[in-house]
């Protein structure tokens, strides 16, 4: 998908109404807004899904909200080639069918990785020639099987050592072959499916682009690969991060990842966020304001994908906190739906941002090359949307009708809700931060405590939901 300025057109047209900026009805989903912004938004299919072990609501949420999918474990080496040269594609095929039925892009994860490698591979750990042929055979078969169906592959995963600028030593591929296993893996994957997008994927890439950090080391390798004609098209940043206030030692930041995106743009390489979660330390009590701050961090990472021309994918490593690998990392609550598959503040934050993002005029995301290397001031960008709609002079809005006859109308500071016995009303600022919330609204609610400015208001009743932008003067 190419990033487009379509959203800008849609929003600008809607802005003509007095004070009302848009009305979103039945298709109010993350994916519908992601598509308007020309990006992919996704979540893994958790391993439990493959065995039919998840409630139907999980799949319902997954397919309505996301437009890109990746298997949590089912396309890894140990899953696809459990014994030598005997391949098992059942689960992967199941996911590819699901993606097709639901119009989703498919990521393949992962071909050459030190982890989740079946034991039989280790039998050849001292035989370079054999290991090379094992890896080639794996890639030929797996990529070949899903040729034209898996759109992009993590060809190499986590090949760099944790925090030092060097290759990861404890990998059967590195030890048995040397770092050239990476170059070869890309060449073989490209031969097996010349149309697939090929990524190098790793974690801790949001900790600065300098020679001492992982991203700095990686950047040097990417330069070399590109110079040598290795077919690499993208870097995947896993982005498994911790909420900064519960882990004082965590040094990652969205700005650092943005600067990596900009360095990659100079090489014509994309940046994708491939495994996002923003966990809290296990055992701590997570408050409402913690969850709101977490939502802001989710939004800051989304901003990179929306704003950087060479970034197009925002993929979360799970749907609901109930099914998440984070427990094993001593973290919790890192996803955008809670244990009961209810959207968390992070969901709202992402949704509102997707709704109100306006691409800079006259730039089509992929046709622009970024030359600026400085870290962006994201707050400056945040005001862009406000500026373009600043002319609204009234707070009266026409009646907006949504799903199931739900409607809202703003008059003065009074928001009237019709078509629901009782509704929930949420008001967000343009950065997606909640500023007002009222449950059990019957008939109308007074927004006089909301200060002047532009907002997104959302009315929900049962499964019906209606959202629009308002200007309060
Ligand atoms: C994790 C899965 O979520 C777990 O179910 C599994 O036990 C271990 O792997 N980086 C990656 C992913 O590239 O494949 C990992 O997924 C999470 C870290």
Coordinates of C-alpha atoms and ligand atoms in Angstrom, one line a residue:
X1 CA 0.0 0.0 0.0
X2 CA 1.2 3.4 -0.8
X3 CA 0.8 6.1 1.8
X4 CA -1.5 8.7 0.5
X5 CA -2.9 12.0 1.4
X6 CA -6.4 10.8 1.0
X7 CA -7.2 11.4 4.7
X8 CA -6.4 15.0 4.2
X9 CA -8.9 15.3 1.4
X10 CA -11.6 13.5 3.4
X11 CA -11.0 15.7 6.4
X12 CA -10.8 18.9 4.5
X13 CA -14.1 18.3 2.8
X14 CA -15.7 17.5 6.1
X15 CA -14.4 20.6 7.7
X16 CA -16.7 22.8 5.7
X17 CA -19.5 22.1 8.2
X18 CA -19.7 24.7 11.0
X19 CA -17.7 23.4 13.9
X20 CA -18.2 19.8 12.8
X21 CA -15.4 18.1 11.2
X22 CA -16.4 14.6 10.4
X23 CA -18.8 11.9 11.2
X24 CA -17.7 8.3 11.5
X25 CA -20.2 5.6 11.5
X26 CA -20.2 1.9 11.1
X27 CA -16.7 1.6 9.7
X28 CA -15.1 3.3 12.7
X29 CA -12.2 0.9 13.1
X30 CA -8.4 1.2 13.5
X31 CA -8.0 -0.4 10.1
X32 CA -10.4 1.9 8.3
X33 CA -8.4 4.9 9.5
X34 CA -5.1 3.2 8.9
X35 CA -6.2 2.6 5.3
X36 CA -7.1 6.3 4.9
X37 CA -3.7 7.2 6.1
X38 CA -2.0 4.6 3.8
X39 CA -0.5 2.5 6.6
X40 CA -0.9 -1.0 8.0
X41 CA -2.0 -1.6 11.5
X42 CA -2.0 -5.1 12.9
X43 CA -1.6 -7.6 15.7
X44 CA -0.3 -11.1 15.8
X45 CA -2.6 -14.0 15.7
X46 CA -1.8 -15.6 19.1
X47 CA -0.8 -19.2 19.1
X48 CA -4.0 -20.1 20.9
X49 CA -6.0 -19.0 17.9
X50 CA -4.5 -21.7 15.7
X51 CA -5.8 -24.4 18.0
X52 CA -9.3 -22.8 18.2
X53 CA -8.7 -21.9 21.8
X54 CA -9.8 -18.3 21.8
X55 CA -13.3 -16.8 22.2
X56 CA -15.0 -15.8 19.0
X57 CA -14.9 -12.2 20.1
X58 CA -11.1 -12.3 19.8
X59 CA -11.3 -13.0 16.1
X60 CA -14.0 -10.5 15.7
X61 CA -11.9 -7.8 17.2
X62 CA -8.8 -8.9 15.2
X63 CA -10.4 -8.9 11.8
X64 CA -12.4 -5.8 12.2
X65 CA -9.6 -3.7 13.6
X66 CA -6.5 -4.8 11.8
X67 CA -5.3 -5.0 8.2
X68 CA -2.0 -6.9 8.6
X69 CA -1.3 -10.1 10.4
X70 CA 1.7 -12.2 11.6
X71 CA 1.8 -15.6 13.4
X72 CA 3.0 -15.5 16.9
X73 CA 5.0 -18.8 16.5
X74 CA 3.6 -20.8 13.6
X75 CA 5.9 -19.7 10.8
X76 CA 9.1 -20.1 12.8
X77 CA 11.7 -22.7 11.9
X78 CA 10.7 -25.2 14.5
X79 CA 7.1 -25.0 13.4
X80 CA 7.6 -25.2 9.7
X81 CA 10.5 -27.7 9.5
X82 CA 10.2 -29.7 12.8
X83 CA 12.3 -32.5 11.3
X84 CA 14.8 -32.3 8.5
X85 CA 13.3 -31.6 5.1
X86 CA 9.8 -32.4 6.4
X87 CA 7.7 -29.3 6.3
X88 CA 4.5 -28.4 8.0
X89 CA 2.5 -25.6 6.6
X90 CA -0.9 -26.3 8.2
X91 CA -1.0 -23.4 10.6
X92 CA 0.6 -21.0 8.3
X93 CA -1.8 -21.9 5.6
X94 CA -4.7 -21.4 8.0
X95 CA -3.5 -17.9 8.7
X96 CA -2.9 -17.0 5.1
X97 CA -6.5 -18.2 4.3
X98 CA -7.8 -16.0 7.2
X99 CA -5.8 -13.0 5.9
X100 CA -7.2 -13.5 2.4
X101 CA -10.8 -13.8 3.6
X102 CA -10.4 -10.6 5.6
X103 CA -8.3 -8.5 3.2
X104 CA -5.2 -8.4 5.3
X105 CA -1.5 -8.2 4.4
X106 CA 0.6 -11.1 5.6
X107 CA 4.0 -10.9 7.4
X108 CA 6.2 -14.0 7.6
X109 CA 8.2 -14.4 10.8
X110 CA 11.0 -15.6 10.8
X111 CA 13.5 -17.4 8.6
X112 CA 16.9 -17.2 10.2
X113 CA 16.8 -16.8 14.0
X114 CA 18.9 -18.2 16.8
X115 CA 15.7 -19.1 18.8
X116 CA 13.0 -21.7 18.1
X117 CA 15.3 -23.7 16.0
X118 CA 14.6 -27.4 16.1
X119 CA 17.2 -29.7 17.7
X120 CA 18.1 -31.5 14.6
X121 CA 19.7 -28.4 13.2
X122 CA 22.2 -28.4 16.1
X123 CA 23.5 -31.8 14.9
X124 CA 25.2 -29.9 12.1
X125 CA 26.6 -27.1 14.2
X126 CA 30.2 -27.9 13.2
X127 CA 29.5 -28.4 9.6
X128 CA 29.4 -25.1 7.7
X129 CA 28.6 -26.5 4.3
X130 CA 25.7 -28.6 5.7
X131 CA 24.4 -25.7 7.7
X132 CA 24.4 -23.5 4.7
X133 CA 22.4 -26.1 2.8
X134 CA 20.0 -26.5 5.7
X135 CA 19.3 -22.8 5.8
X136 CA 19.0 -22.5 2.0
X137 CA 16.7 -25.5 1.8
X138 CA 14.5 -24.1 4.6
X139 CA 14.2 -20.7 2.9
X140 CA 13.7 -22.1 -0.6
X141 CA 10.8 -24.3 0.7
X142 CA 9.1 -22.0 3.1
X143 CA 9.3 -18.8 1.1
X144 CA 8.6 -20.8 -2.1
X145 CA 5.5 -22.4 -0.5
X146 CA 4.0 -19.0 0.3
X147 CA 5.3 -17.2 -2.7
X148 CA 2.9 -14.4 -3.6
X149 CA 0.9 -15.0 -0.4
X150 CA 3.3 -13.8 2.3
X151 CA 3.9 -10.2 1.4
X152 CA 7.0 -9.6 3.5
X153 CA 9.4 -11.7 5.5
X154 CA 11.6 -11.3 8.5
X155 CA 14.5 -12.9 6.8
X156 CA 16.9 -12.5 9.7
X157 CA 15.8 -11.9 13.3
X158 CA 17.8 -10.7 16.3
X159 CA 21.3 -11.3 14.9
X160 CA 22.9 -8.5 16.9
X161 CA 24.1 -8.9 20.4
X162 CA 21.9 -7.3 23.1
X163 CA 23.5 -4.1 23.9
X164 CA 27.0 -4.2 22.5
X165 CA 27.7 -3.3 18.9
X166 CA 28.6 -6.8 17.7
X167 CA 26.9 -9.9 16.3
X168 CA 25.1 -12.2 18.6
X169 CA 27.5 -15.0 19.5
X170 CA 25.1 -17.7 20.6
X171 CA 23.4 -18.5 17.4
X172 CA 23.8 -21.8 15.5
X173 CA 23.8 -19.8 12.3
X174 CA 26.5 -17.4 13.4
X175 CA 28.7 -20.0 15.1
X176 CA 28.4 -22.5 12.3
X177 CA 28.5 -20.2 9.3
X178 CA 29.6 -16.7 10.3
X179 CA 27.9 -13.4 9.8
X180 CA 27.6 -14.1 6.0
X181 CA 24.6 -16.3 6.8
X182 CA 22.7 -13.0 6.8
X183 CA 23.7 -12.0 3.4
X184 CA 23.0 -15.4 2.0
X185 CA 19.6 -15.6 3.7
X186 CA 18.5 -12.4 2.0
X187 CA 19.8 -13.6 -1.4
X188 CA 18.0 -16.9 -1.1
X189 CA 14.7 -15.4 0.1
X190 CA 14.7 -13.0 -2.8
X191 CA 15.3 -15.8 -5.3
X192 CA 12.4 -17.8 -3.8
X193 CA 10.0 -14.9 -4.0
X194 CA 11.3 -11.8 -5.9
X195 CA 8.2 -9.8 -5.0
X196 CA 8.3 -10.3 -1.2
X197 CA 9.6 -7.4 0.9
X198 CA 12.5 -8.6 3.0
X199 CA 13.3 -7.2 6.5
X200 CA 16.0 -7.4 9.1
X201 CA 14.1 -7.5 12.4
X202 CA 15.5 -6.8 15.9
X203 CA 14.7 -5.3 19.4
X204 CA 16.3 -2.5 21.3
X205 CA 16.5 -0.4 18.2
X206 CA 14.8 2.6 19.9
X207 CA 17.8 3.3 22.1
X208 CA 19.7 5.7 19.9
X209 CA 21.5 5.6 16.6
X210 CA 25.1 5.8 17.7
X211 CA 27.9 3.4 17.2
X212 CA 27.5 2.1 20.8
X213 CA 23.9 1.3 20.4
X214 CA 22.3 -1.6 18.5
X215 CA 20.7 0.6 16.0
X216 CA 24.0 2.3 15.2
X217 CA 25.7 -1.1 14.6
X218 CA 22.7 -2.2 12.5
X219 CA 22.8 1.0 10.4
X220 CA 26.4 0.3 9.4
X221 CA 25.5 -3.2 8.4
X222 CA 22.5 -2.0 6.3
X223 CA 24.8 0.5 4.5
X224 CA 27.1 -2.4 3.7
X225 CA 24.2 -4.7 2.5
X226 CA 22.8 -1.9 0.3
X227 CA 26.3 -1.1 -1.1
X228 CA 26.8 -4.8 -1.9
X229 CA 23.4 -5.2 -3.5
X230 CA 22.0 -7.5 -0.9
X231 CA 18.2 -7.5 -1.4
X232 CA 17.0 -6.0 1.9
X233 CA 14.0 -3.6 1.9
X234 CA 13.1 -3.0 5.4
X235 CA 14.2 -2.9 9.1
X236 CA 11.7 -4.2 11.6
X237 CA 11.9 -2.6 15.0
X238 CA 10.3 -5.1 17.4
X239 CA 9.7 -2.3 20.0
X240 CA 9.1 -4.4 23.0
X241 CA 9.5 -1.5 25.5
X242 CA 8.6 -0.7 29.1
X243 CA 6.6 2.1 30.4
X244 CA 9.3 4.6 31.3
X245 CA 8.0 5.6 34.7
X246 CA 7.9 2.0 36.0
X247 CA 11.4 1.2 34.7
X248 CA 13.8 4.1 35.3
X249 CA 16.5 2.2 33.5
X250 CA 14.7 1.9 30.3
X251 CA 16.4 4.2 27.8
X252 CA 14.4 3.8 24.6
X253 CA 12.3 6.6 23.1
X254 CA 10.1 7.2 20.1
X255 CA 12.4 10.0 19.0
X256 CA 15.4 7.6 18.8
X257 CA 13.4 5.3 16.6
X258 CA 12.4 8.2 14.5
X259 CA 16.0 9.1 13.9
X260 CA 16.7 5.5 12.8
X261 CA 13.8 5.8 10.3
X262 CA 15.4 8.9 8.9
X263 CA 18.8 7.3 8.6
X264 CA 17.2 4.4 6.8
X265 CA 15.3 6.7 4.5
X266 CA 18.6 7.9 3.1
X267 CA 19.3 4.3 2.1
X268 CA 15.9 3.9 0.7
X269 CA 15.1 1.3 3.3
X270 CA 11.8 1.2 5.2
X271 CA 11.2 1.1 8.9
X272 CA 8.4 -1.0 10.3
X273 CA 7.3 -1.4 13.9
X274 CA 6.7 -5.1 14.0
X275 CA 6.1 -6.3 17.6
X276 CA 5.1 -3.4 19.7
X277 CA 4.1 -3.8 23.3
X278 CA 4.6 -1.3 26.1
X279 CA 4.5 -3.2 29.3
X280 CA 4.6 -2.3 33.0
X281 CA 6.7 -4.2 35.5
X282 CA 4.9 -7.2 36.8
X283 CA 3.4 -6.9 40.2
X284 CA 2.9 -3.2 40.3
X285 CA -0.5 -1.6 40.5
X286 CA -1.3 0.0 37.2
X287 CA -3.5 3.1 37.6
X288 CA -5.8 4.8 35.2
X289 CA -3.2 7.5 34.6
X290 CA -0.5 4.9 34.0
X291 CA -2.7 3.5 31.3
X292 CA -3.3 7.0 29.8
X293 CA 0.4 7.6 29.8
X294 CA 0.9 4.3 28.1
X295 CA -1.6 5.4 25.5
X296 CA 0.5 8.5 24.8
X297 CA 3.6 6.3 24.2
X298 CA 1.6 4.1 21.8
X299 CA 0.6 7.3 20.0
X300 CA 4.2 8.6 19.8
X301 CA 5.3 5.4 18.1
X302 CA 2.3 5.6 15.8
X303 CA 3.4 9.2 14.9
X304 CA 6.6 7.8 13.4
X305 CA 4.6 5.5 11.1
X306 CA 2.2 8.3 10.1
X307 CA 4.8 11.0 9.6
X308 CA 7.9 9.4 8.2
X309 CA 7.6 8.7 4.5
X310 CA 9.6 5.4 4.7
X311 CA 7.5 4.0 7.5
X312 CA 4.3 2.1 6.8
X313 CA 3.5 -0.6 9.4
X314 CA 2.4 -0.6 13.1
X315 CA 2.1 -4.1 14.4
X316 CA 1.3 -4.9 18.0
X317 CA 2.5 -8.2 19.6
X318 CA -0.9 -9.3 20.8
X319 CA -4.5 -8.2 21.0
X320 CA -5.5 -8.6 24.6
X321 CA -3.5 -8.5 27.8
X322 CA -5.0 -11.8 28.6
X323 CA -2.9 -13.6 25.9
X324 CA 0.5 -12.0 25.9
X325 CA 4.0 -13.3 26.1
X326 CA 5.0 -10.4 28.4
X327 CA 4.6 -12.4 31.6
X328 CA 7.7 -14.2 30.7
X329 CA 9.6 -10.9 30.5
X330 CA 8.3 -9.9 33.9
X331 CA 6.0 -7.3 32.4
X332 CA 2.3 -6.9 32.2
X333 CA -0.6 -5.0 30.5
X334 CA 1.4 -4.0 27.5
X335 CA -1.3 -4.2 24.8
X336 CA -4.3 -2.1 23.7
X337 CA -7.2 -4.4 24.8
X338 CA -7.7 -5.5 28.4
X339 CA -8.2 -9.0 29.7
X340 CA -11.9 -8.8 28.7
X341 CA -11.1 -7.6 25.2
X342 CA -12.3 -4.1 26.1
X343 CA -10.3 -1.3 24.4
X344 CA -7.9 0.5 26.8
X345 CA -6.9 4.1 26.8
X346 CA -4.1 3.2 24.4
X347 CA -6.7 2.0 21.9
X348 CA -8.5 5.4 22.1
X349 CA -5.2 7.2 21.8
X350 CA -4.3 5.4 18.6
X351 CA -7.8 5.7 17.2
X352 CA -8.0 9.4 17.8
X353 CA -4.6 10.0 16.3
X354 CA -5.5 7.9 13.2
X355 CA -8.7 9.9 12.8
X356 CA -7.2 13.3 13.1
X357 CA -3.9 12.9 11.4
X358 CA -3.5 15.1 8.4
X359 CA -0.5 14.5 6.2
X360 CA 1.5 17.5 5.3
X361 CA 0.1 19.0 2.1
X362 CA 1.6 17.8 -1.3
X363 CA 3.7 15.0 0.0
X364 CA 2.8 11.5 -0.9
X365 CA 4.4 9.3 1.7
X366 CA 6.6 7.2 -0.4
X367 CA 7.7 9.6 -3.0
X368 CA 9.4 11.9 -0.6
X369 CA 13.0 11.4 0.5
X370 CA 13.9 12.6 3.9
X371 CA 17.1 14.5 4.2
X372 CA 16.8 15.9 7.6
X373 CA 18.7 13.9 10.2
X374 CA 17.6 15.7 13.3
X375 CA 15.1 14.3 15.7
X376 CA 11.7 15.7 15.1
X377 CA 9.9 17.8 17.5
X378 CA 6.7 15.8 17.6
X379 CA 4.8 18.4 19.6
X380 CA 5.3 20.8 16.6
X381 CA 3.7 18.2 14.3
X382 CA 0.9 17.7 16.8
X383 CA -0.3 21.2 16.2
X384 CA -0.6 20.8 12.4
X385 CA -4.1 19.4 12.6
X386 CA -5.2 22.2 14.9
X387 CA -3.9 24.8 12.6
X388 CA -5.8 23.7 9.6
X389 CA -9.1 23.6 11.3
X390 CA -8.6 26.7 13.4
X391 CA -11.1 28.7 11.5
X392 CA -14.1 27.1 13.0
X393 CA -16.2 29.8 14.6
X394 CA -19.1 28.1 16.1
X395 CA -19.8 25.2 18.3
X396 CA -23.2 24.3 16.9
X397 CA -23.1 21.2 14.9
X398 CA -25.6 19.5 12.7
X399 CA -27.1 16.3 13.9
X400 CA -24.9 13.3 13.1
X401 CA -26.5 9.9 12.8
X402 CA -24.5 6.8 13.3
X403 CA -25.1 3.0 13.6
X404 CA -28.4 1.8 15.0
X405 CA -29.9 5.3 14.8
X406 CA -27.4 6.7 17.4
X407 CA -27.1 10.5 16.9
X408 CA -25.5 13.5 18.5
X409 CA -25.8 17.2 18.3
X410 CA -23.8 19.9 20.0
X411 CA -25.4 23.2 20.9
X412 CA -23.5 25.6 23.0
X413 CA -21.8 23.3 25.5
X414 CA -24.7 20.9 25.5
X415 CA -24.2 17.6 23.7
X416 CA -27.5 15.8 23.0
X417 CA -27.5 12.1 22.4
X418 CA -30.4 10.4 20.7
X419 CA -31.1 6.8 19.8
X420 CA -29.7 5.4 23.1
X421 CA -31.4 4.9 26.4
X422 CA -28.0 5.5 28.0
X423 CA -24.6 6.2 26.4
X424 CA -21.1 6.8 27.3
X425 CA -19.5 10.1 26.1
X426 CA -15.7 10.6 25.8
X427 CA -13.9 13.7 24.7
X428 CA -10.3 13.5 23.6
X429 CA -7.9 16.2 22.7
X430 CA -6.2 16.1 19.3
X431 CA -3.4 14.0 20.7
X432 CA -5.9 11.4 21.9
X433 CA -5.7 12.3 25.6
X434 CA -9.0 11.8 27.3
X435 CA -10.2 15.2 28.7
X436 CA -13.8 14.3 29.6
X437 CA -15.8 11.2 30.2
X438 CA -19.4 10.5 31.3
X439 CA -21.2 7.3 31.7
X440 CA -24.9 6.7 31.6
X441 CA -25.7 9.8 29.7
X442 CA -29.4 10.0 29.2
X443 CA -30.4 12.7 26.7
X444 CA -27.7 15.2 27.1
X445 CA -24.4 16.1 28.8
X446 CA -22.9 19.5 29.6
X447 CA -19.3 20.0 28.3
X448 CA -18.8 23.4 30.0
X449 CA -15.7 22.0 31.8
X450 CA -14.0 21.3 28.6
X451 CA -11.8 24.3 27.7
X452 CA -11.6 26.0 24.4
X453 CA -10.0 24.0 21.6
X454 CA -10.5 21.2 19.1
X455 CA -11.5 17.8 20.3
X456 CA -12.8 14.5 19.2
X457 CA -16.0 13.4 20.8
X458 CA -17.2 9.8 20.9
X459 CA -20.6 8.5 21.9
X460 CA -21.0 4.8 22.5
X461 CA -24.0 2.8 23.3
X462 CA -23.7 -1.0 23.3
X463 CA -21.8 -1.9 20.1
X464 CA -22.8 1.3 18.3
X465 CA -20.2 4.1 18.3
X466 CA -20.2 7.5 16.8
X467 CA -17.3 9.9 16.6
X468 CA -16.6 13.4 15.3
X469 CA -14.4 16.4 15.7
X470 CA -15.7 19.4 17.5
X471 CA -14.4 22.9 18.1
X472 CA -15.2 24.4 21.5
X473 CA -14.9 28.2 21.6
Ligands
LIG1 C1 7.6 -15.0 21.3 C2 6.2 -15.5 21.4 O1 5.3 -14.5 21.6 C3 6.1 -16.6 22.4 O2 4.9 -17.2 22.4 C4 7.3 -17.6 22.3 O3 7.2 -18.5 23.4 C5 8.6 -16.9 22.2 O4 8.6 -16.0 21.1 N1 10.8 -11.5 19.5 C6 10.3 -12.2 18.4 C7 9.1 -13.0 18.6 O5 10.9 -12.0 17.3 O6 9.1 -14.1 17.7 C8 9.0 -13.4 20.0 O7 7.7 -14.1 20.1 C9 9.0 -12.2 20.9 C10 10.4 -11.6 20.8

